[in-house]
Coordinates of C-alpha atoms in Angstrom, one line a residue:
M29 CA 146.0 -6.8 -58.6
S30 CA 149.0 -9.1 -58.9
M31 CA 147.1 -12.4 -58.4
R32 CA 145.7 -14.2 -61.4
T33 CA 142.3 -15.9 -61.1
A34 CA 142.5 -19.7 -61.6
F35 CA 138.8 -20.3 -61.5
T36 CA 136.7 -17.4 -62.7
Y37 CA 133.8 -16.4 -60.5
G38 CA 131.4 -17.1 -63.3
L39 CA 132.0 -20.8 -62.8
G40 CA 131.5 -20.6 -59.0
L41 CA 131.9 -24.3 -58.4
S42 CA 129.3 -25.7 -56.0
L43 CA 130.3 -28.7 -54.0
S44 CA 127.1 -30.3 -52.7
L45 CA 128.9 -33.2 -51.0
F46 CA 129.8 -31.0 -48.0
A47 CA 127.4 -28.2 -48.8
T48 CA 130.4 -25.9 -49.3
T49 CA 130.6 -23.3 -52.1
M50 CA 134.0 -22.5 -53.6
S51 CA 134.0 -18.7 -54.2
G52 CA 137.3 -18.6 -56.0
C53 CA 140.9 -19.7 -56.3
Y54 CA 143.8 -17.4 -56.8
I55 CA 147.4 -18.2 -57.8
N56 CA 150.0 -15.9 -56.4
T57 CA 152.4 -15.9 -59.4
G58 CA 153.0 -14.1 -62.6
E59 CA 152.5 -15.8 -66.0
D60 CA 154.0 -19.1 -64.9
C61 CA 151.9 -20.8 -62.3
D62 CA 152.1 -23.9 -60.1
W63 CA 149.1 -25.4 -58.3
E64 CA 151.1 -25.6 -55.1
D65 CA 151.0 -21.8 -55.0
E66 CA 147.2 -21.5 -55.1
E67 CA 145.1 -20.1 -52.3
C68 CA 141.5 -21.2 -52.2
F69 CA 138.8 -19.3 -50.3
W70 CA 135.6 -21.1 -49.3
D71 CA 132.2 -19.5 -48.7
D72 CA 133.4 -15.8 -48.6
A73 CA 135.9 -14.7 -51.2
P74 CA 138.6 -12.1 -50.3
D75 CA 138.0 -8.6 -51.6
A76 CA 137.4 -9.1 -55.3
P77 CA 135.3 -6.2 -56.7
D78 CA 135.2 -7.6 -60.2
A79 CA 134.0 -11.0 -59.1
P80 CA 130.4 -11.6 -60.3
D81 CA 129.6 -14.0 -57.5
A82 CA 131.0 -11.8 -54.7
P83 CA 128.3 -11.4 -52.0
D84 CA 127.8 -7.7 -52.8
A85 CA 127.4 -8.3 -56.6
P86 CA 123.8 -7.7 -57.8
D87 CA 123.6 -11.1 -59.5
A88 CA 125.3 -13.1 -56.7
P89 CA 123.2 -16.1 -55.6
D90 CA 123.3 -14.9 -52.0
A91 CA 122.0 -11.4 -52.9
P92 CA 118.4 -10.9 -51.8
D93 CA 117.3 -9.6 -55.2
A94 CA 119.0 -12.4 -57.2
P95 CA 117.1 -15.3 -58.6
D96 CA 117.8 -18.5 -56.8
A97 CA 119.5 -20.5 -59.6
P98 CA 122.3 -23.1 -59.6
D99 CA 125.8 -21.8 -60.4
A100 CA 127.7 -25.0 -61.2
P101 CA 129.0 -25.7 -64.7
G102 CA 126.7 -28.0 -66.6
I103 CA 123.6 -26.7 -64.9
G104 CA 123.3 -23.2 -66.3
R105 CA 122.2 -19.8 -65.0
P106 CA 119.2 -18.5 -67.0
D107 CA 119.7 -15.1 -65.4
R108 CA 123.1 -14.9 -67.0
N109 CA 122.1 -16.4 -70.4
D110 CA 124.2 -19.4 -69.5
D111 CA 123.2 -22.6 -71.2
G112 CA 125.2 -24.7 -68.8
D113 CA 128.1 -25.7 -71.0
G114 CA 130.5 -24.4 -68.4
G115 CA 131.9 -21.6 -70.6
D116 CA 134.8 -22.1 -72.9
S117 CA 135.3 -25.7 -74.0
S118 CA 138.7 -27.3 -73.3
A119 CA 141.1 -29.1 -75.5
G120 CA 140.2 -32.7 -75.9
A121 CA 136.6 -32.0 -75.0
G122 CA 135.4 -31.2 -78.5
G123 CA 134.7 -27.8 -79.9
E124 CA 137.1 -24.9 -79.8
P125 CA 140.2 -25.2 -77.5
A126 CA 140.2 -23.1 -74.3
A127 CA 142.1 -19.8 -74.1
C128 CA 145.0 -19.7 -71.7
V129 CA 147.9 -17.7 -70.4
A130 CA 149.8 -20.4 -68.6
D131 CA 149.7 -24.3 -68.5
C132 CA 147.7 -24.2 -65.3
D133 CA 144.8 -22.5 -67.2
C134 CA 144.4 -25.7 -69.2
P135 CA 142.9 -29.1 -68.4
S136 CA 145.2 -31.7 -66.9
G137 CA 147.5 -33.1 -69.6
S138 CA 147.2 -30.0 -71.9
A139 CA 149.7 -27.2 -72.4
C140 CA 149.2 -23.5 -73.1
V141 CA 150.7 -22.8 -76.6
D142 CA 150.2 -19.4 -78.1
G143 CA 147.2 -18.7 -75.9
T144 CA 145.4 -21.9 -76.7
C145 CA 145.2 -25.2 -74.6
K146 CA 146.7 -28.0 -76.7
L147 CA 147.4 -31.7 -76.1
P148 CA 151.1 -32.6 -76.3
C149 CA 151.9 -35.5 -78.6
A150 CA 154.8 -37.5 -80.2
A151 CA 152.7 -39.1 -82.9
S152 CA 149.3 -38.5 -84.5
C153 CA 147.9 -41.7 -83.1
E154 CA 148.0 -40.0 -79.6
C155 CA 145.7 -37.2 -80.8
P156 CA 141.9 -37.1 -80.7
E157 CA 140.2 -38.5 -83.9
G158 CA 140.6 -36.1 -86.8
E159 CA 143.6 -34.2 -85.4
S160 CA 147.3 -34.7 -86.2
C161 CA 150.5 -34.2 -84.3
E162 CA 152.2 -31.0 -85.6
G163 CA 155.1 -29.5 -83.7
G164 CA 154.6 -31.7 -80.7
H165 CA 150.9 -30.7 -80.2
C166 CA 147.7 -32.1 -81.5
E167 CA 146.2 -29.8 -84.2
P168 CA 142.9 -29.9 -85.9
P169 CA 143.0 -30.3 -89.7
P170 CA 143.2 -27.0 -91.7
E171 CA 139.9 -25.6 -92.9
P172 CA 139.3 -26.6 -96.5
A173 CA 139.8 -23.9 -99.1
I174 CA 136.6 -22.5 -100.6
S175 CA 136.6 -23.1 -104.3
C176 CA 135.3 -20.4 -106.6
E177 CA 134.9 -19.2 -110.2
V178 CA 134.3 -15.5 -109.6
D179 CA 134.8 -13.1 -106.6
C180 CA 131.1 -13.2 -105.7
D181 CA 131.5 -17.0 -104.9
C182 CA 133.8 -16.0 -102.0
P183 CA 132.9 -14.6 -98.6
S184 CA 132.8 -10.8 -98.2
G185 CA 136.4 -9.3 -98.3
S186 CA 137.8 -12.3 -100.2
A187 CA 138.8 -12.6 -103.8
C188 CA 138.8 -15.6 -106.2
V189 CA 142.4 -16.3 -107.1
E190 CA 143.1 -19.4 -109.3
G191 CA 139.9 -21.1 -108.2
V192 CA 140.4 -20.6 -104.4
C193 CA 139.0 -17.8 -102.2
S194 CA 141.8 -15.8 -100.6

């Protein structure tokens, strides 16, 4: 399939304002994408056999044997062991940055750098608290080195070298 999914079917955004369910959005481009090239399909998605919310999928909300559970991010799907956090977190939203392939996979204002959504910056004061501007992107501080006296003070597979686990 040459199209890349912009919104995964696991998110299945539900728009209650007009009682319309977004089944999925696809972008008809390669690695670089532009939101003007997207095609959105409402209610019934095009043939997408791997889509978990496709009408023929066993856990789809419309399937007769599926539990009637909300499918919007932030609500959760107990039948999918989803706690409602909406999946991967995004850069700037706390937690781990979201994985990406292209800039359009990231939240607005973020860029895809080495498979991770990062906020662009010119100075550290533009970054979220605790992060610094490194190479034009906000970066979290490095993890502190684990101090040690002997190898057994270090995590499995690490050795104590000059008081630091390596």
